[in-house]
Coordinates of C-alpha atoms in Angstrom, one line a residue:
M1 CA 95.9 73.9 99.9
T2 CA 92.6 75.7 99.4
S3 CA 92.0 76.8 95.8
W4 CA 90.9 80.3 94.8
F5 CA 87.8 78.7 93.5
D6 CA 87.0 77.4 97.0
H7 CA 87.5 81.0 98.3
A8 CA 85.2 82.3 95.7
I9 CA 82.5 79.8 96.6
N10 CA 83.0 80.5 100.3
G11 CA 82.7 84.2 99.6
L12 CA 79.4 83.7 97.7
I13 CA 78.0 81.5 100.4
I14 CA 78.8 83.9 103.2
G15 CA 77.5 86.7 100.9
N16 CA 74.2 84.8 100.6
I17 CA 73.9 84.8 104.4
Y18 CA 74.8 88.5 104.6
A19 CA 72.1 89.1 101.9
L20 CA 69.4 87.6 104.2
L21 CA 70.4 90.2 106.8
A22 CA 70.9 93.1 104.4
V23 CA 67.6 92.6 102.6
G24 CA 65.8 92.7 105.9
L25 CA 67.6 95.9 106.8
A26 CA 66.8 97.4 103.4
L27 CA 63.1 96.6 103.7
I28 CA 62.9 98.1 107.2
F29 CA 64.7 101.2 106.1
G30 CA 62.5 101.6 103.1
V31 CA 59.3 101.8 105.0
S32 CA 60.5 103.2 108.3
R33 CA 63.7 105.2 107.4
L34 CA 65.3 103.3 110.3
I35 CA 68.6 101.5 110.7
N36 CA 67.6 98.5 112.8
F37 CA 70.5 97.7 115.1
A38 CA 68.4 94.9 116.7
H39 CA 68.4 92.9 113.5
G40 CA 71.5 91.0 114.4
S41 CA 69.9 90.0 117.7
V42 CA 66.9 88.5 115.9
Y43 CA 69.5 86.6 113.8
V44 CA 70.9 85.2 117.1
V45 CA 67.5 84.3 118.4
G46 CA 66.8 82.4 115.1
A47 CA 70.1 80.6 115.5
Y48 CA 69.2 79.4 119.0
V49 CA 65.6 78.5 118.1
G50 CA 67.2 76.3 115.3
W51 CA 69.6 74.8 117.8
V52 CA 66.7 73.9 120.2
A53 CA 64.7 72.4 117.4
V54 CA 67.6 70.3 116.1
S55 CA 69.3 69.3 119.4
V56 CA 66.4 69.1 121.8
L57 CA 63.3 68.5 119.7
H58 CA 65.2 66.5 116.9
T59 CA 63.1 68.0 114.2
P60 CA 64.0 67.5 110.5
F61 CA 65.5 70.4 108.7
P62 CA 62.3 71.7 106.9
V63 CA 60.4 71.7 110.2
T64 CA 63.4 73.5 111.8
L65 CA 63.2 76.2 109.2
I66 CA 59.4 76.6 109.7
L67 CA 59.8 76.9 113.4
V68 CA 62.6 79.5 113.0
V69 CA 60.6 81.6 110.5
A70 CA 57.4 81.5 112.7
F71 CA 59.3 82.4 115.9
T72 CA 61.4 85.2 114.5
A73 CA 58.6 86.7 112.4
G74 CA 56.5 86.9 115.6
L75 CA 59.5 88.5 117.4
G76 CA 59.8 91.1 114.6
I77 CA 56.1 91.9 115.0
L78 CA 56.6 92.4 118.8
I79 CA 59.6 94.7 118.2
E80 CA 57.7 96.8 115.7
R81 CA 54.6 97.1 117.9
F82 CA 56.1 97.8 121.3
G83 CA 59.6 99.1 120.5
I84 CA 59.2 101.1 117.3
R85 CA 55.6 102.2 116.8
P86 CA 55.3 104.2 120.1
L87 CA 58.2 106.4 118.7
A88 CA 56.5 107.1 115.4
D89 CA 56.1 110.8 116.2
A90 CA 59.5 111.1 118.0
P91 CA 62.6 112.5 116.5
R92 CA 64.2 110.2 114.0
I93 CA 67.2 109.4 116.1
A94 CA 65.0 108.0 118.9
P95 CA 63.9 104.8 117.1
L96 CA 67.6 104.1 116.2
L97 CA 68.6 104.4 119.9
A98 CA 65.6 102.2 120.8
T99 CA 66.8 99.4 118.5
I100 CA 70.3 99.6 120.2
G101 CA 68.5 99.1 123.5
L102 CA 66.5 96.2 122.1
S103 CA 69.7 94.6 120.9
F104 CA 71.2 94.7 124.4
V105 CA 68.0 93.2 125.9
L106 CA 67.7 90.4 123.3
D107 CA 71.4 89.5 123.3
Q108 CA 71.7 89.5 127.1
S109 CA 68.4 87.5 127.4
V110 CA 69.8 84.8 125.1
Q111 CA 73.0 84.7 127.1
I112 CA 71.2 84.3 130.4
L113 CA 68.9 81.5 129.0
F114 CA 71.6 79.5 127.2
S115 CA 74.8 80.7 128.9
P116 CA 77.7 82.5 127.2
D117 CA 79.3 79.2 126.1
P118 CA 79.3 78.4 122.3
R119 CA 76.8 75.7 121.1
S120 CA 77.6 73.2 118.4
V121 CA 74.8 72.9 115.7
P122 CA 74.5 69.3 114.5
M123 CA 74.6 68.9 110.7
Q124 CA 71.3 67.5 109.3
L125 CA 72.6 67.1 105.7
P126 CA 74.8 64.5 104.1
N127 CA 78.5 65.4 104.2
W128 CA 79.5 65.0 100.5
R129 CA 81.0 67.4 98.0
I130 CA 81.0 67.8 94.3
A131 CA 84.5 68.3 92.7
I132 CA 84.5 71.2 90.2
G133 CA 87.8 72.0 88.6
G134 CA 90.4 72.6 91.3
G135 CA 87.7 73.1 94.0
S136 CA 84.5 71.5 95.4
V137 CA 81.0 72.4 96.4
G138 CA 79.2 70.8 99.3
V139 CA 75.5 70.1 100.0
L140 CA 75.3 72.9 102.5
D141 CA 76.8 75.3 100.0
L142 CA 74.1 74.4 97.5
L143 CA 71.4 74.6 100.2
I144 CA 72.4 78.1 101.3
G145 CA 72.7 79.3 97.7
G146 CA 69.3 77.8 97.0
I147 CA 67.6 79.4 100.0
G148 CA 69.1 82.7 99.1
I149 CA 67.9 82.5 95.5
T150 CA 64.5 81.3 96.6
A151 CA 64.1 84.0 99.2
A152 CA 65.1 86.7 96.6
A153 CA 62.6 85.3 94.1
A154 CA 59.8 85.0 96.6
L155 CA 60.4 88.6 97.9
F156 CA 60.4 89.9 94.3
A157 CA 57.1 88.2 93.6
F158 CA 55.6 89.5 96.8
L159 CA 56.7 93.1 96.1
K160 CA 55.7 93.0 92.4
L161 CA 52.6 90.8 92.3
T162 CA 50.7 91.1 95.6
K163 CA 48.5 93.8 97.0
W164 CA 50.5 94.1 100.2
G165 CA 53.7 94.2 98.2
W166 CA 52.4 97.2 96.3
A167 CA 51.5 98.8 99.7
V168 CA 55.0 98.2 100.9
R169 CA 56.5 99.9 97.8
A170 CA 54.0 102.8 98.1
T171 CA 54.9 103.3 101.7
A172 CA 58.6 103.2 100.9
L173 CA 58.2 105.9 98.2
D174 CA 56.1 108.3 100.2
R175 CA 54.7 107.3 103.6
D176 CA 52.3 110.2 104.0
A177 CA 50.9 109.9 100.5
A178 CA 50.4 106.2 101.0
R179 CA 48.5 106.9 104.2
A180 CA 46.4 109.5 102.5
M181 CA 45.5 107.0 99.8
G182 CA 44.1 104.6 102.4
V183 CA 47.2 102.3 102.9
D184 CA 47.4 101.0 106.5
V185 CA 51.1 101.9 107.0
D186 CA 51.1 100.4 110.5
N187 CA 50.1 97.0 109.0
V188 CA 52.8 97.5 106.3
N189 CA 55.4 98.1 109.0
R190 CA 54.2 95.0 110.8
I191 CA 54.5 92.9 107.7
V192 CA 57.9 94.3 106.8
F193 CA 59.3 93.6 110.3
A194 CA 57.9 90.1 110.2
I195 CA 59.5 89.4 106.8
A196 CA 62.8 91.0 107.7
S197 CA 63.0 89.2 111.0
A198 CA 62.2 85.8 109.4
L199 CA 65.0 86.3 106.9
G200 CA 67.4 87.2 109.7
G201 CA 66.4 84.2 111.7
V202 CA 67.0 81.9 108.7
G203 CA 70.4 83.5 108.3
G204 CA 71.2 82.7 111.9
V205 CA 70.3 79.0 111.4
L206 CA 72.4 78.7 108.2
V207 CA 75.5 80.4 109.6
G208 CA 75.3 78.0 112.7
M209 CA 75.2 75.0 110.3
Y210 CA 78.0 76.4 108.1
Y211 CA 80.4 77.1 111.0
N212 CA 79.0 74.4 113.3
V213 CA 78.9 76.9 116.2
I214 CA 76.7 79.7 117.6
T215 CA 77.3 82.2 120.4
P216 CA 75.1 84.8 122.1
T217 CA 77.5 87.6 121.0
M218 CA 77.5 86.9 117.3
G219 CA 74.6 89.3 116.6
F220 CA 76.5 92.5 116.8
E221 CA 79.0 91.5 114.1
A222 CA 76.2 90.2 111.9
T223 CA 74.3 93.6 112.2
L224 CA 77.5 95.4 111.2
K225 CA 78.0 93.2 108.2
G226 CA 74.4 93.6 107.1
I227 CA 74.7 97.4 107.4
V228 CA 77.9 97.4 105.5
A229 CA 76.3 95.4 102.7
E230 CA 73.2 97.6 102.7
V231 CA 75.3 100.8 102.6
V232 CA 77.4 99.5 99.7
G233 CA 74.4 98.7 97.6
G234 CA 72.4 101.7 98.7
V235 CA 70.4 102.1 101.9
G236 CA 66.8 100.9 101.3
N237 CA 67.7 99.4 97.9
V238 CA 66.8 95.7 98.0
P239 CA 68.6 94.6 94.8
G240 CA 71.6 96.7 95.9
A241 CA 71.6 95.0 99.3
I242 CA 71.9 91.6 97.6
V243 CA 74.7 92.7 95.3
G244 CA 76.5 94.5 98.1
S245 CA 76.3 91.4 100.3
L246 CA 77.8 89.1 97.6
L247 CA 80.6 91.7 96.9
L248 CA 81.3 91.9 100.7
G249 CA 81.4 88.1 101.0
V250 CA 83.9 87.7 98.1
I251 CA 86.1 90.6 99.3
E252 CA 86.3 89.1 102.8
S253 CA 87.0 85.6 101.5
Y254 CA 89.9 86.7 99.3
G255 CA 91.2 89.1 101.9
V256 CA 91.4 86.3 104.5
A257 CA 93.2 84.1 101.9
L258 CA 95.8 86.8 101.4
L259 CA 96.3 88.2 104.9
G260 CA 94.6 85.9 107.5
T261 CA 91.4 85.7 109.5
S262 CA 92.2 88.5 111.8
Y263 CA 91.8 90.9 108.8
R264 CA 88.3 89.7 107.9
N265 CA 86.3 92.5 109.5
L266 CA 88.9 95.2 108.6
F267 CA 88.1 94.8 104.9
A268 CA 84.4 95.2 105.6
F269 CA 84.8 98.4 107.5
I270 CA 87.3 100.0 105.2
L271 CA 84.9 99.2 102.4
L272 CA 82.1 100.9 104.4
I273 CA 84.1 104.1 105.0
V274 CA 85.2 104.3 101.3
I275 CA 81.6 104.0 100.1
L276 CA 80.4 106.6 102.7
V277 CA 83.1 109.1 101.7
L278 CA 82.9 108.6 97.9
R279 CA 79.3 107.6 97.3
P280 CA 77.2 107.7 100.5
N281 CA 74.0 106.8 98.7
G282 CA 75.5 103.5 97.6
L283 CA 76.7 102.0 94.4
F284 CA 73.3 101.4 92.9
A285 CA 71.5 104.5 94.0
S286 CA 70.5 107.2 91.5
R287 CA 72.9 110.1 91.3
R288 CA 69.9 112.3 91.4
Q289 CA 68.8 110.9 94.7
L290 CA 68.3 113.5 97.4
P291 CA 70.8 113.5 100.3
P292 CA 69.5 112.2 103.6
E293 CA 67.8 114.7 106.0
P294 CA 69.9 115.8 108.9
M295 CA 69.3 114.3 112.3
T296 CA 71.3 117.0 114.1
G297 CA 69.3 118.6 116.8
T298 CA 66.3 116.3 116.3
F299 CA 66.9 114.2 119.4
V300 CA 67.5 117.0 121.8
A301 CA 64.1 117.3 123.2
P302 CA 63.0 120.9 124.1
S303 CA 63.1 121.3 127.8
R304 CA 64.2 123.7 130.5
P305 CA 67.4 122.3 132.1
V306 CA 67.5 121.9 135.9
R307 CA 69.7 124.5 137.4
L308 CA 71.5 123.0 140.5
P309 CA 72.1 125.5 143.3
V310 CA 75.8 126.4 143.9
P311 CA 75.5 125.4 147.6
L312 CA 74.2 122.0 146.6
L313 CA 77.1 121.5 144.2
A314 CA 79.6 122.6 146.8
A315 CA 78.1 120.2 149.4
A316 CA 78.2 117.3 146.9
T317 CA 81.8 118.1 146.0
A318 CA 82.8 118.2 149.7
F319 CA 80.9 114.9 150.3
F320 CA 82.7 113.0 147.6
I321 CA 86.1 114.4 148.6
A322 CA 85.6 113.4 152.2
L323 CA 84.0 110.0 151.3
P324 CA 87.2 107.9 151.3
V325 CA 88.1 109.2 154.8
R326 CA 84.6 108.5 156.2
I327 CA 84.0 105.1 154.6
D328 CA 86.5 102.2 154.8
S329 CA 85.4 100.3 151.7
G330 CA 88.0 99.8 149.0
Y331 CA 85.4 98.2 146.7
L332 CA 83.1 101.3 147.0
I333 CA 85.9 103.7 146.3
Q334 CA 87.1 101.7 143.3
T335 CA 83.6 101.7 142.0
L336 CA 83.2 105.5 142.3
T337 CA 86.7 105.9 140.7
N338 CA 85.3 104.0 137.7
A339 CA 82.2 106.2 137.7
W340 CA 84.4 109.4 137.5
L341 CA 86.3 107.9 134.5
Y342 CA 83.0 107.1 132.8
A343 CA 81.8 110.6 133.7
L344 CA 84.8 111.9 131.6
L345 CA 83.6 109.8 128.8
G346 CA 80.1 111.1 129.3
L347 CA 81.3 114.6 129.1
S348 CA 83.0 113.8 125.8
I349 CA 79.9 112.3 124.2
T350 CA 77.5 114.9 125.5
L351 CA 79.7 117.6 123.9
V352 CA 79.9 115.8 120.6
A353 CA 76.4 114.4 120.4
G354 CA 74.4 116.7 122.7
T355 CA 76.0 120.1 122.0
S356 CA 77.1 119.7 118.3
G357 CA 74.6 117.1 117.3
Q358 CA 77.0 114.4 115.9
V359 CA 75.7 111.1 117.3
S360 CA 78.9 109.0 117.7
L361 CA 78.7 105.2 118.1
G362 CA 82.5 104.7 118.0
H363 CA 83.6 106.8 121.0
A364 CA 85.4 103.8 122.5
A365 CA 88.1 104.2 119.8
L366 CA 89.1 107.5 121.5
L367 CA 89.5 105.7 124.8
A368 CA 91.7 103.2 123.0
I369 CA 93.9 105.8 121.3
G370 CA 94.5 107.6 124.6
G371 CA 95.1 104.4 126.5
Y372 CA 97.6 102.9 124.1
T373 CA 99.4 106.2 123.5
S374 CA 100.0 106.7 127.2
A375 CA 100.8 103.1 128.0
L376 CA 103.3 102.7 125.2
L377 CA 105.1 106.0 125.9
A378 CA 105.4 105.2 129.6
S379 CA 106.3 101.5 129.1
N380 CA 108.7 101.8 126.1
L381 CA 110.2 105.2 126.5
G382 CA 109.9 105.6 130.3
W383 CA 108.3 109.0 130.1
P384 CA 106.6 110.3 133.3
V385 CA 103.0 109.2 133.6
W386 CA 101.6 112.7 134.2
L387 CA 103.0 113.7 130.8
T388 CA 101.8 110.5 129.0
L389 CA 98.3 111.1 130.4
L390 CA 98.2 114.5 128.7
L391 CA 99.8 113.2 125.5
G392 CA 97.2 110.4 125.5
G393 CA 94.4 113.1 125.6
F394 CA 96.1 115.1 122.8
A395 CA 96.6 112.0 120.6
A396 CA 92.9 111.0 121.0
A397 CA 91.9 114.6 120.1
G398 CA 94.2 114.9 117.1
L399 CA 94.0 111.4 115.6
G400 CA 90.4 110.9 116.5
T401 CA 89.4 114.1 114.8
L402 CA 91.5 113.2 111.8
L403 CA 89.9 109.8 111.5
V404 CA 86.3 111.1 111.9
S405 CA 86.8 114.1 109.6
P406 CA 85.5 112.2 106.5
A407 CA 82.2 111.8 108.3
F408 CA 81.7 115.6 108.7
R409 CA 80.1 115.8 105.3
L410 CA 77.6 113.1 106.1
R411 CA 74.1 113.6 107.5
G412 CA 71.3 111.5 109.0
H413 CA 72.0 108.0 110.1
Y414 CA 75.2 107.9 108.1
V415 CA 77.1 109.9 110.8
S416 CA 76.3 107.2 113.4
I417 CA 77.2 104.4 110.9
A418 CA 80.5 106.1 109.9
T419 CA 81.7 106.6 113.5
L420 CA 80.7 103.0 114.3
G421 CA 82.8 101.8 111.4
I422 CA 85.8 104.0 112.3
G423 CA 85.6 102.7 115.9
E424 CA 85.8 99.1 114.7
I425 CA 88.7 99.9 112.3
V426 CA 90.7 101.4 115.2
A427 CA 90.1 98.2 117.3
L428 CA 91.1 96.0 114.4
V429 CA 94.3 98.0 113.6
I430 CA 95.2 97.7 117.3
L431 CA 94.7 93.9 117.0
N432 CA 96.8 93.4 113.9
W433 CA 99.6 96.0 114.4
E434 CA 101.6 93.7 116.6
S435 CA 104.9 95.4 116.2
V436 CA 103.5 98.5 118.0
T437 CA 100.4 97.5 120.0
R438 CA 101.6 93.9 120.8
G439 CA 98.5 92.5 119.1
P440 CA 96.0 90.3 120.9
I441 CA 98.2 89.9 124.0
G442 CA 98.0 93.6 124.7
V443 CA 100.3 95.8 126.8
A444 CA 101.0 94.5 130.3
G445 CA 103.0 95.9 133.1
I446 CA 102.0 99.5 132.4
P447 CA 103.6 101.8 135.0
P448 CA 101.2 102.9 137.8
L449 CA 99.7 106.3 138.1
S450 CA 102.0 108.9 139.5
L451 CA 101.8 112.6 140.3
F452 CA 104.8 114.9 140.8
G453 CA 107.1 111.8 141.0
Y454 CA 105.0 110.0 143.6
E455 CA 103.5 106.7 142.5
L456 CA 99.8 106.2 143.4
Y457 CA 99.1 102.7 144.6
D458 CA 96.6 103.6 147.3
T459 CA 92.9 103.3 146.3
N460 CA 92.0 106.5 148.0
A461 CA 94.8 108.5 146.2
I462 CA 93.7 107.2 142.8
Y463 CA 90.1 108.1 143.7
W464 CA 91.0 111.7 144.5
F465 CA 93.1 112.0 141.4
A466 CA 90.3 110.7 139.2
F467 CA 87.8 113.0 140.9
A468 CA 90.1 116.1 140.5
L469 CA 90.6 115.4 136.8
M470 CA 86.9 114.9 136.3
A471 CA 86.0 118.1 138.2
A472 CA 88.6 120.2 136.4
L473 CA 87.5 119.1 132.9
A474 CA 83.8 119.5 133.8
L475 CA 84.5 123.1 134.8
L476 CA 86.4 123.6 131.5
Q477 CA 83.5 122.2 129.6
V478 CA 81.0 124.5 131.5
R479 CA 83.2 127.4 130.5
L480 CA 83.4 126.3 126.9
L481 CA 79.6 125.8 126.6
G482 CA 79.0 129.4 127.9
S483 CA 81.4 130.8 125.3
H484 CA 81.0 131.8 121.7
L485 CA 82.2 128.4 120.7
G486 CA 79.5 126.7 122.7
R487 CA 76.7 128.9 121.2
T488 CA 78.0 128.2 117.7
L489 CA 78.1 124.4 118.3
R490 CA 74.4 124.5 119.5
A491 CA 73.6 126.5 116.3
V492 CA 75.1 123.8 114.2
R493 CA 73.2 121.2 116.2
D494 CA 69.8 122.9 115.9
D495 CA 69.9 123.8 112.2
D496 CA 73.1 123.3 110.2
V497 CA 71.6 124.8 107.1
A498 CA 70.8 128.1 108.9
A499 CA 74.2 128.0 110.6
R500 CA 75.9 127.7 107.2
S501 CA 73.9 130.5 105.8
F502 CA 75.3 132.8 108.6
G503 CA 78.8 131.9 107.5
I504 CA 79.6 129.2 110.1
G505 CA 82.1 126.7 108.8
L506 CA 80.4 123.4 109.8
N507 CA 83.4 121.1 109.4
R508 CA 85.6 123.4 111.4
Y509 CA 83.2 123.5 114.4
K510 CA 82.4 119.8 114.2
G511 CA 86.2 119.2 114.3
L512 CA 86.6 121.4 117.3
A513 CA 83.8 119.5 119.1
F514 CA 85.5 116.1 118.4
A515 CA 88.9 117.5 119.4
F516 CA 87.6 118.7 122.8
G517 CA 85.6 115.5 123.2
G518 CA 88.5 113.4 122.1
F519 CA 90.8 115.0 124.7
F520 CA 88.4 114.2 127.5
A521 CA 87.9 110.6 126.3
G522 CA 91.7 110.1 125.8
I523 CA 92.5 111.2 129.3
S524 CA 89.9 108.7 130.6
G525 CA 91.4 105.9 128.5
A526 CA 94.9 106.7 129.5
F527 CA 94.0 106.9 133.2
T528 CA 92.2 103.5 132.9
A529 CA 95.3 101.9 131.3
H530 CA 97.6 103.0 134.1
M531 CA 95.1 102.1 136.8
Y532 CA 94.8 98.5 135.7
S533 CA 98.3 98.1 134.3
F534 CA 96.9 96.3 131.3
I535 CA 95.2 97.1 128.0
N536 CA 94.3 95.2 124.8
H537 CA 92.1 95.5 121.8
E538 CA 89.0 94.3 123.7
T539 CA 89.4 96.7 126.7
F540 CA 87.3 99.4 125.1
N541 CA 84.6 97.8 122.9
T542 CA 81.5 99.1 121.2
Q543 CA 79.3 98.3 124.2
I544 CA 81.3 101.1 126.0
S545 CA 80.4 103.5 123.2
V546 CA 76.7 102.7 123.6
L547 CA 77.0 103.0 127.4
A548 CA 78.6 106.4 127.0
L549 CA 75.6 107.5 124.9
T550 CA 73.2 106.1 127.4
I551 CA 75.0 108.1 130.2
A552 CA 74.6 111.3 128.2
I553 CA 70.9 110.6 127.4
L554 CA 70.2 109.7 131.1
G555 CA 71.7 112.9 132.4
G556 CA 70.5 115.2 129.6
M557 CA 72.2 115.8 126.3
G558 CA 74.6 118.7 126.4
N559 CA 74.3 118.9 130.2
V560 CA 77.6 118.7 132.1
G561 CA 76.0 117.9 135.4
G562 CA 73.8 115.4 133.7
A563 CA 76.8 113.5 132.3
I564 CA 78.2 113.2 135.8
L565 CA 74.9 112.2 137.3
G566 CA 74.3 109.7 134.5
A567 CA 77.7 108.0 135.1
L568 CA 77.0 107.7 138.9
A569 CA 73.6 106.2 138.1
L570 CA 74.6 103.7 135.5
I571 CA 78.1 102.8 136.8
G572 CA 77.9 103.4 140.5
L573 CA 74.5 102.2 141.5
P574 CA 74.6 98.7 139.9
E575 CA 78.0 98.1 141.5
V576 CA 77.1 99.5 144.9
F577 CA 74.0 97.3 145.1
R578 CA 75.9 94.3 143.7
V579 CA 73.6 93.6 140.8
A580 CA 74.8 90.4 139.2
A581 CA 77.3 91.1 136.4
E582 CA 75.3 89.0 133.9
Y583 CA 72.3 91.3 134.2
R584 CA 74.2 94.6 133.9
I585 CA 74.0 94.9 130.1
L586 CA 70.4 93.9 130.2
L587 CA 69.7 96.8 132.6
Y588 CA 71.6 99.2 130.3
G589 CA 69.4 98.2 127.4
I590 CA 66.2 98.6 129.5
A591 CA 67.4 101.9 130.7
L592 CA 68.0 103.2 127.2
L593 CA 64.6 102.0 126.0
L594 CA 62.8 103.7 128.9
L595 CA 64.8 106.9 128.5
V596 CA 64.1 107.2 124.8
R597 CA 60.4 106.4 125.4
F598 CA 59.5 108.4 128.5
R599 CA 62.3 110.9 129.3
P600 CA 64.3 111.8 126.2
Q601 CA 65.3 115.1 127.8
G602 CA 67.2 113.3 130.6
L603 CA 67.1 113.7 134.3
L604 CA 68.5 117.2 134.4
G605 CA 67.1 118.4 131.0
T606 CA 68.9 119.2 127.7
V607 CA 71.0 122.3 127.2

C-alpha cells in the first residue's frame, strides 16, 4: 500500500514539472501580457526531441538535456518572431488566438511525424530508491527536484544580477517606459520565449521519464495545468507560479489517493474556478493590484459587413434544399448535415463572443449538456425525441449560463481561462458520474431522430431536418441582433464601462447572451446524439470549442451569415475534397493563424 509520504513526494515531483511550465507562462505573460496556449505544444516537442536523442542517437542524459534545451529554445524564438511579433499592434485577443492556432499546428505536426501511438522513454538512471520512514525516494525523484531547484536559482540569478534580467523586469513593469529608456523590448521578448520554451522542453523530457511514456496529445493537458498553477499563484508572478505548481501537484496527488485517477484533473479545474472567483489576481498578488483590462470588443476589427442580396440568399436556400434530390451521394449529404450542425454551434459562439464580447473556450460543454439531456430523457424515460431536443437546448441554456455566471465578473484573459476550465469540469463530471451518464462507456442505443411520430432513418430526411433547424434559428438570431437586446449586447462588447455608466446591467445581458447561445449549442448537441445513437465524455472535446471559435472568426464575428459560411468552409470543404483526416486539425490551426494575421474581420465582415 502506498504511504501518504509517497503521495506527498509524488505531488512535489509533479509540482516541480508543473513549475517548469508555469514559470515559462509567467515570464511570457510578464513581458507580453499573453497567455501562451502553445506552451504545452513546445513541451511535447521537447519530449519527442528527448526520445529521439535517447532512443535513436543513444546520447547520455546530460547531452539529451542540452539538445532539448537548444531545440526548444530555438522553437520559442521562431514562435515569438513569426507568430507573435507580427501581432504586436493587434488587439490583445489576437495573439492569444494565434497561440491556439500554433498549438494545433505543432501538435498535429508531431503526430504526423511520429504517429499517434505512445512512445516509451528509456530510463537512463539507476533504478534504486532510498527508504525514508514509511516511504521512499528514487533517483529520478531527486533529479527532477534538483533540476527544478537549479532552474529556479538560475532564473533568480538571471533576473536579479544580469543586464538582460533587469531589462526583462523593466519590460514586465512598463513596456512603453522600458522602450522609451532604450530597452530593446523585441529582444527581451525573444529571450523570454527562448527561456520559457527551454523550461517547457525540459519538463516534457522529465515527465516522459517519470511516466515512461509520451504521446502527441499530452500538450493540451500540460498547458492547462501550467495555466492553473500560474493563476493560483498570480498571473505573471514567477515565485507565485512555483508555489502554485507545488500546491497543485500535492492536491492532485492526495486527491487521486482518496478518489482515484479519473478525478485528477477535476481537482485542478475546481481549484482554478475557486481562485478566479474569490481571488482572480492569484494568492500572491498584491491586493492593490489593478484589475485586468477588458478584452471585450478589442478583437472585433472595424469593418463594414458584406450585405448579401435577398435574391442570392433565396437562391442559396433553394439550392441546398434541392441538393439531396439532385445529387445521389449519401456521403456528401451527411457531410453537409454535419456542416449545418456546426453552423448552429457557430451561431452560438458568434453571439457570445462576437456580439457580447465574451470569448468562450469551453463551448463544447454546452453541446455535451444538450446531448446528454436529450439522450438520457429519450433513452431512460421514453420521451418523444422532438421534445427532448427542445429540452436539451433549454438545459444547455439554463445550466450553461448558471455554470458560467461566476465568470461574468472577470475581464481580460480570465474570461477565456474560466470558460475553458468550466468546459473541462463538465467533461470530467460526465466521465465520473457513472450512475447518471454511464461514465466512460457513454450512452449507446439512443433513439433515432423523429418528427411528428415518424422516425428519421433516411439520410436526406435528416439533412432537411438539420437544415430547417439551422435556418429557423439563424432567422431568430437575425431578429435578435436587430432588436434592442442586440444593440445592448454590442454596447457591452464595445465598452462595458460606458455601458455600465448608462445603467446597463452587464451580468444580466451577458447571461442572456449565454442563454441564447447555449440554447443553439444544446440543440446541436442533442441532434448529434440522436443522429449517431451514441455519446460519451469525449464526443465533444475542447478542440470542438476552438473549431467553433475559428468558424465564427472565419465568417466574421457577430455575423449570422458568416457563421454559416464559416461552417461550410471549415467542415464541408475538407470532407468534400477528402482531405486526409490526419491533416484536418493542422488545416484548422493554419486557418486560424492566417485569419488572425490577415483577415481578422472575417469573410463577411464583423457586425
